[in-house]
């Protein structure tokens, strides 16, 4: 059993986005990786794919998701299930930060453009 205190969670930052790693193989989970995502207001979309299904559960703020040819507005309480190998992107067109809990099976990788698949550090 693993217990991850919020104060001990590892934080990763990219321009306009923050990932807080909660559960992953290096944090005691064998089956799923779980993290918090925060998109700053005005954060632009970053198109990418994942090799395993990824689930977002919106907690606060509003984000726009583009999944394949579909657009979705994520508001608190909404869940978005992104299938494997489908290009998607999240953006925050609002004035407040968007926050969500994200879950992906262990071993899932991200793929940006034609780059090689990689396990994001918040999911490792």
Coordinates of N, CA, C and O in Angstrom, one line a residue:
X1 N 0.8 -1.2 0.0 CA 0.0 0.0 0.0 C 0.9 1.2 0.0 O 1.9 1.3 0.6
X2 N 0.5 2.2 -0.7 CA 1.2 3.5 -0.8 C 0.2 4.6 -0.4 O -1.0 4.6 -0.6
X3 N 0.8 5.6 0.3 CA 0.0 6.8 0.7 C 0.9 8.0 0.3 O 2.0 8.1 0.6
X4 N 0.3 8.9 -0.6 CA 1.0 10.0 -1.1 C 0.3 11.3 -0.5 O -0.8 11.6 -0.8
X5 N 1.1 12.0 0.3 CA 0.6 13.2 0.9 C 0.6 14.3 -0.1 O 1.6 14.3 -0.9
X6 N -0.3 15.2 -0.1 CA -0.4 16.3 -1.1 C 0.9 17.1 -1.0 O 1.5 17.5 -2.1
X7 N 1.5 17.3 0.1 CA 2.7 18.1 0.3 C 3.9 17.4 -0.3 O 4.9 18.0 -0.6
X8 N 3.8 16.0 -0.4 CA 4.9 15.3 -1.0 C 4.8 15.0 -2.4 O 5.7 14.4 -3.0
X9 N 3.7 15.3 -3.1 CA 3.5 15.0 -4.5 C 4.5 15.8 -5.3 O 4.9 17.0 -5.0
X10 N 5.0 15.2 -6.4 CA 6.0 15.8 -7.3 C 5.3 16.7 -8.3 O 4.3 16.2 -8.9
X11 N 5.8 17.9 -8.5 CA 5.1 18.8 -9.4 C 6.1 19.0 -10.7 O 7.3 19.2 -10.5
X12 N 5.4 18.9 -11.8 CA 6.1 19.1 -13.1 C 5.5 20.3 -13.8 O 4.2 20.3 -13.9
X13 N 6.3 21.1 -14.4 CA 5.7 22.3 -15.1 C 6.2 22.4 -16.5 O 7.3 22.2 -16.8
X14 N 5.3 22.8 -17.4 CA 5.5 23.2 -18.7 C 4.9 24.6 -18.9 O 4.0 24.9 -18.1
X15 N 5.2 25.3 -19.9 CA 4.5 26.6 -20.1 C 3.0 26.5 -20.1 O 2.4 25.8 -20.9
X16 N 2.4 27.1 -19.1 CA 0.9 27.2 -19.1 C 0.3 26.0 -18.5 O -1.0 25.9 -18.4
X17 N 1.0 25.0 -18.0 CA 0.4 23.7 -17.5 C 1.3 23.2 -16.4 O 2.5 23.2 -16.4
X18 N 0.6 22.6 -15.4 CA 1.3 22.0 -14.2 C 0.7 20.6 -14.0 O -0.5 20.5 -14.1
X19 N 1.5 19.7 -13.8 CA 1.1 18.3 -13.5 C 1.6 17.9 -12.1 O 2.8 18.1 -11.8
X20 N 0.7 17.4 -11.3 CA 1.1 17.0 -9.9 C 0.9 15.5 -9.9 O -0.2 15.0 -9.9
X21 N 2.1 14.8 -9.8 CA 2.0 13.3 -9.8 C 1.6 12.8 -8.5 O 2.1 13.1 -7.4
X22 N 0.5 11.9 -8.5 CA 0.0 11.3 -7.3 C 0.3 9.9 -7.2 O 1.1 9.5 -6.3
X23 N -0.2 9.0 -8.1 CA 0.1 7.6 -8.1 C 0.7 7.2 -9.4 O 0.3 7.7 -10.5
X24 N 1.7 6.3 -9.3 CA 2.4 5.8 -10.5 C 3.3 4.7 -10.1 O 3.4 4.5 -8.9
X25 N 4.0 4.0 -11.0 CA 4.8 2.9 -10.5 C 5.9 3.4 -9.5 O 6.2 2.7 -8.5
X26 N 6.5 4.6 -9.7 CA 7.5 5.0 -8.8 C 6.9 5.6 -7.5 O 7.6 5.9 -6.5
X27 N 5.6 5.6 -7.4 CA 4.9 6.1 -6.2 C 3.9 5.0 -5.7 O 3.0 5.3 -5.0
X28 N 4.2 3.8 -6.0 CA 3.5 2.6 -5.4 C 2.4 2.0 -6.1 O 1.7 1.1 -5.6
X29 N 2.0 2.5 -7.3 CA 0.9 1.9 -8.1 C 1.3 1.0 -9.2 O 2.3 1.3 -9.9
X30 N 0.7 -0.2 -9.2 CA 1.0 -1.2 -10.2 C 0.1 -1.1 -11.5 O 0.5 -1.6 -12.5
X31 N -1.1 -0.5 -11.3 CA -2.1 -0.6 -12.4 C -2.4 0.7 -13.1 O -2.7 0.7 -14.3
X32 N -2.4 1.8 -12.3 CA -2.9 3.1 -12.9 C -1.9 4.2 -12.4 O -1.4 4.2 -11.3
X33 N -1.8 5.2 -13.3 CA -1.1 6.4 -13.0 C -2.2 7.5 -12.8 O -3.2 7.5 -13.6
X34 N -2.1 8.3 -11.8 CA -3.1 9.4 -11.5 C -2.3 10.7 -11.2 O -1.3 10.7 -10.5
X35 N -2.8 11.7 -11.8 CA -2.2 13.0 -11.5 C -3.2 14.1 -11.6 O -4.3 13.9 -12.1
X36 N -2.9 15.3 -11.1 CA -3.7 16.5 -11.2 C -3.1 17.3 -12.3 O -1.9 17.4 -12.5
X37 N -3.9 17.9 -13.1 CA -3.5 18.8 -14.2 C -4.1 20.2 -13.9 O -5.3 20.3 -13.5
X38 N -3.3 21.2 -14.2 CA -3.8 22.6 -14.1 C -3.4 23.3 -15.3 O -2.2 23.4 -15.6
X39 N -4.4 23.8 -16.0 CA -4.1 24.6 -17.2 C -4.3 26.1 -16.8 O -5.4 26.4 -16.4
X40 N -3.3 26.9 -17.1 CA -3.5 28.4 -16.8 C -4.5 29.0 -17.8 O -4.6 28.5 -18.9
X41 N -5.1 30.1 -17.4 CA -6.0 30.8 -18.3 C -5.2 31.1 -19.6 O -4.0 31.5 -19.5
X42 N -5.8 30.9 -20.7 CA -5.2 31.2 -22.0 C -4.2 30.1 -22.5 O -3.6 30.3 -23.5
X43 N -4.1 29.0 -21.7 CA -3.2 28.0 -22.1 C -3.6 27.4 -23.5 O -4.7 27.0 -23.7
X44 N -2.7 27.4 -24.5 CA -3.0 26.9 -25.8 C -3.0 25.4 -25.9 O -2.5 24.7 -25.0
X45 N -3.7 24.8 -26.9 CA -3.7 23.4 -27.0 C -2.3 22.8 -27.5 O -1.6 23.5 -28.2
X46 N -2.0 21.6 -27.0 CA -0.8 20.9 -27.5 C -1.3 19.6 -28.0 O -1.5 18.6 -27.3
X47 N -1.5 19.5 -29.3 CA -1.9 18.2 -29.9 C -1.0 17.1 -29.6 O 0.2 17.2 -29.8
X48 N -1.5 15.9 -29.2 CA -0.7 14.7 -29.0 C -1.7 13.5 -28.9 O -2.9 13.7 -29.0
X49 N -1.1 12.3 -28.8 CA -1.8 11.1 -28.6 C -1.3 10.4 -27.4 O -0.2 10.6 -27.0
X50 N -2.1 9.4 -26.9 CA -1.6 8.5 -25.9 C -1.8 7.1 -26.4 O -2.7 6.8 -27.2
X51 N -1.0 6.2 -25.8 CA -1.0 4.8 -26.3 C -2.0 4.0 -25.5 O -2.3 2.8 -25.9
X52 N -2.5 4.5 -24.4 CA -3.5 3.8 -23.6 C -4.7 4.9 -23.3 O -4.4 6.1 -23.4
X53 N -5.8 4.4 -23.1 CA -7.0 5.3 -22.7 C -6.6 6.2 -21.6 O -5.9 5.8 -20.6
X54 N -7.0 7.4 -21.7 CA -6.8 8.4 -20.6 C -8.1 9.1 -20.2 O -8.9 9.4 -21.1
X55 N -8.3 9.3 -18.9 CA -9.6 9.8 -18.4 C -9.3 11.1 -17.7 O -8.4 11.1 -16.8
X56 N -10.1 12.1 -18.0 CA -10.0 13.4 -17.3 C -11.3 13.6 -16.5 O -12.4 13.5 -17.1
X57 N -11.2 14.0 -15.3 CA -12.4 14.4 -14.5 C -12.2 15.8 -14.1 O -11.3 16.1 -13.3
X58 N -13.0 16.7 -14.6 CA -12.9 18.1 -14.4 C -13.3 18.5 -12.9 O -14.3 18.0 -12.4
X59 N -12.4 19.3 -12.3 CA -12.7 19.7 -10.9 C -13.1 21.2 -10.8 O -14.0 21.5 -10.1
X60 N -12.4 22.0 -11.6 CA -12.7 23.5 -11.5 C -12.3 24.1 -12.8 O -11.5 23.6 -13.6
X61 N -12.9 25.3 -13.1 CA -12.6 26.0 -14.3 C -13.3 25.3 -15.5 O -14.1 24.4 -15.4
X62 N -12.9 25.8 -16.7 CA -13.4 25.3 -17.9 C -12.3 25.0 -18.9 O -11.4 25.9 -19.0
X63 N -12.3 23.9 -19.6 CA -11.3 23.7 -20.7 C -12.1 23.2 -21.9 O -13.2 22.8 -21.9
X64 N -11.4 23.4 -23.1 CA -11.9 22.9 -24.3 C -11.1 21.8 -24.7 O -9.8 21.9 -24.7
X65 N -11.7 20.6 -25.1 CA -11.0 19.5 -25.5 C -11.3 19.2 -27.0 O -12.5 19.3 -27.4
X66 N -10.3 19.0 -27.8 CA -10.5 18.5 -29.2 C -10.0 17.1 -29.2 O -8.8 16.8 -28.9
X67 N -10.9 16.2 -29.5 CA -10.6 14.7 -29.6 C -11.0 14.3 -31.0 O -12.1 14.2 -31.3
X68 N -10.0 14.0 -31.8 CA -10.2 13.6 -33.2 C -11.0 14.8 -33.8 O -10.5 15.9 -33.8
X69 N -12.1 14.6 -34.3 CA -12.9 15.6 -35.0 C -14.0 16.3 -34.1 O -14.8 17.0 -34.5
X70 N -14.0 15.9 -32.8 CA -15.0 16.4 -31.8 C -14.4 17.4 -30.9 O -13.3 17.4 -30.5
X71 N -15.3 18.4 -30.5 CA -15.0 19.4 -29.5 C -15.9 19.2 -28.3 O -17.1 18.9 -28.5
X72 N -15.3 19.4 -27.1 CA -16.1 19.2 -25.9 C -15.7 20.3 -24.9 O -14.5 20.7 -24.8
X73 N -16.6 20.8 -24.2 CA -16.4 21.7 -23.1 C -16.4 21.0 -21.8 O -17.4 20.3 -21.4
X74 N -15.3 21.0 -21.1 CA -15.1 20.3 -19.8 C -15.4 21.3 -18.7 O -14.7 22.3 -18.6
X75 N -16.4 21.0 -17.9 CA -16.7 21.8 -16.8 C -16.7 20.9 -15.5 O -16.7 19.7 -15.7
X76 N -16.7 21.5 -14.3 CA -16.6 20.7 -13.1 C -17.6 19.6 -13.1 O -18.8 19.8 -13.4
X77 N -17.2 18.4 -12.8 CA -18.0 17.2 -12.8 C -18.1 16.4 -14.1 O -18.5 15.3 -14.1
X78 N -17.6 17.0 -15.2 CA -17.6 16.3 -16.5 C -16.4 15.3 -16.5 O -15.4 15.6 -15.9
X79 N -16.6 14.2 -17.2 CA -15.5 13.3 -17.5 C -15.3 13.2 -19.0 O -16.3 13.1 -19.7
X80 N -14.1 13.1 -19.4 CA -13.7 12.9 -20.8 C -12.8 11.6 -20.8 O -11.8 11.5 -20.2
X81 N -13.2 10.7 -21.7 CA -12.5 9.5 -21.9 C -11.8 9.6 -23.3 O -12.5 9.7 -24.3
X82 N -10.5 9.7 -23.3 CA -9.8 9.9 -24.6 C -9.3 8.5 -25.0 O -8.5 7.8 -24.2
X83 N -9.7 8.0 -26.1 CA -9.3 6.7 -26.6 C -7.8 6.7 -27.0 O -7.2 7.7 -27.3
X84 N -7.2 5.5 -26.9 CA -5.8 5.4 -27.4 C -5.7 5.7 -28.8 O -6.6 5.5 -29.6
X85 N -4.5 6.3 -29.2 CA -4.1 6.5 -30.6 C -5.0 7.5 -31.3 O -5.1 7.4 -32.6
X86 N -5.7 8.4 -30.6 CA -6.5 9.5 -31.2 C -5.9 10.8 -30.8 O -5.7 11.0 -29.7
X87 N -5.6 11.7 -31.8 CA -5.0 12.9 -31.5 C -6.0 13.8 -30.7 O -7.2 13.8 -31.0
X88 N -5.5 14.4 -29.6 CA -6.4 15.3 -28.8 C -5.5 16.4 -28.2 O -4.3 16.4 -28.2
X89 N -6.2 17.4 -27.8 CA -5.6 18.6 -27.1 C -6.6 19.3 -26.2 O -7.8 19.2 -26.4
X90 N -6.0 19.8 -25.1 CA -6.8 20.6 -24.2 C -6.3 22.0 -24.2 O -5.1 22.3 -24.3
X91 N -7.3 23.0 -24.1 CA -6.9 24.4 -24.0 C -7.8 25.0 -22.9 O -8.8 24.5 -22.6
X92 N -7.3 26.2 -22.4 CA -8.1 26.9 -21.4 C -8.4 28.3 -22.0 O -7.6 29.2 -21.9
X93 N -9.6 28.4 -22.6 CA -10.0 29.7 -23.1 C -10.6 30.7 -22.1 O -10.9 31.8 -22.3
X94 N -10.7 30.2 -20.8 CA -11.3 30.9 -19.8 C -10.4 31.9 -19.0 O -9.2 32.0 -19.4
X95 N -11.0 32.5 -18.0 CA -10.2 33.5 -17.2 C -9.7 32.9 -15.9 O -9.0 33.5 -15.2
X96 N -10.1 31.6 -15.6 CA -9.7 31.0 -14.4 C -8.9 29.7 -14.7 O -9.1 29.2 -15.8
X97 N -8.1 29.2 -13.8 CA -7.4 28.0 -14.1 C -8.4 26.8 -14.2 O -9.4 26.8 -13.6
X98 N -8.0 25.9 -15.1 CA -8.7 24.6 -15.2 C -8.0 23.5 -14.5 O -6.8 23.4 -14.6
X99 N -8.7 22.8 -13.6 CA -8.0 21.7 -12.9 C -8.8 20.4 -13.1 O -10.1 20.4 -13.1
X100 N -8.1 19.3 -13.2 CA -8.8 18.0 -13.4 C -7.9 16.9 -12.8 O -6.7 17.1 -12.6
X101 N -8.5 15.8 -12.5 CA -7.8 14.6 -12.1 C -7.7 13.7 -13.4 O -8.7 13.7 -14.1
X102 N -6.5 13.2 -13.6 CA -6.3 12.4 -14.8 C -5.8 11.0 -14.4 O -5.0 10.8 -13.5
X103 N -6.4 10.0 -15.1 CA -6.0 8.6 -14.9 C -5.7 7.9 -16.2 O -6.3 8.1 -17.2
X104 N -4.6 7.1 -16.2 CA -4.2 6.4 -17.4 C -3.5 5.1 -16.9 O -2.8 5.1 -15.9
X105 N -3.8 4.0 -17.5 CA -3.1 2.7 -17.1 C -1.6 2.8 -17.1 O -1.0 3.5 -18.0
X106 N -1.0 2.2 -16.2 CA 0.5 2.1 -16.2 C 1.0 1.6 -17.5 O 0.5 0.7 -18.1
X107 N 2.1 2.2 -18.0 CA 2.7 1.9 -19.3 C 2.2 2.7 -20.4 O 2.7 2.6 -21.5
X108 N 1.2 3.5 -20.2 CA 0.7 4.4 -21.2 C 1.8 5.5 -21.6 O 2.5 6.0 -20.7
X109 N 1.9 5.7 -22.8 CA 2.9 6.7 -23.3 C 2.2 7.9 -24.0 O 1.0 7.7 -24.5
X110 N 2.9 9.0 -24.1 CA 2.4 10.1 -24.9 C 3.2 10.1 -26.2 O 4.4 9.7 -26.2
X111 N 2.6 10.6 -27.3 CA 3.2 10.8 -28.6 C 2.9 12.2 -29.1 O 1.8 12.5 -29.3
X112 N 4.0 13.0 -29.3 CA 3.8 14.3 -29.8 C 4.3 14.3 -31.2 O 5.5 14.1 -31.5
X113 N 3.5 14.6 -32.2 CA 3.9 14.6 -33.6 C 4.5 13.3 -34.0 O 3.9 12.2 -33.7
X114 N 5.6 13.3 -34.6 CA 6.3 12.1 -35.1 C 7.4 11.6 -34.1 O 8.2 10.7 -34.4
X115 N 7.4 12.2 -32.9 CA 8.4 11.9 -31.9 C 8.2 10.4 -31.4 O 7.0 9.9 -31.5
X116 N 9.1 9.8 -30.8 CA 9.0 8.5 -30.3 C 8.1 8.6 -29.0 O 8.1 9.6 -28.3
X117 N 7.3 7.6 -28.8 CA 6.5 7.5 -27.6 C 7.3 7.6 -26.3 O 8.5 7.1 -26.3
X118 N 6.8 8.3 -25.3 CA 7.5 8.4 -24.0 C 6.5 8.4 -22.9 O 5.4 8.8 -23.0
X119 N 7.0 7.8 -21.7 CA 6.1 7.9 -20.5 C 6.3 9.2 -19.9 O 7.5 9.6 -19.5
X120 N 5.3 10.0 -19.7 CA 5.4 11.3 -19.1 C 5.9 11.1 -17.6 O 5.5 10.1 -17.0
X121 N 6.8 12.0 -17.2 CA 7.4 11.8 -15.8 C 6.4 11.7 -14.7 O 6.6 11.1 -13.7
X122 N 5.2 12.4 -14.9 CA 4.2 12.4 -13.8 C 3.4 11.0 -13.8 O 2.7 10.7 -12.9
X123 N 3.6 10.2 -14.8 CA 3.0 8.9 -14.9 C 4.0 7.8 -14.7 O 3.6 6.6 -14.8
X124 N 5.2 8.1 -14.6 CA 6.3 7.1 -14.5 C 6.4 6.5 -13.1 O 6.0 7.1 -12.1

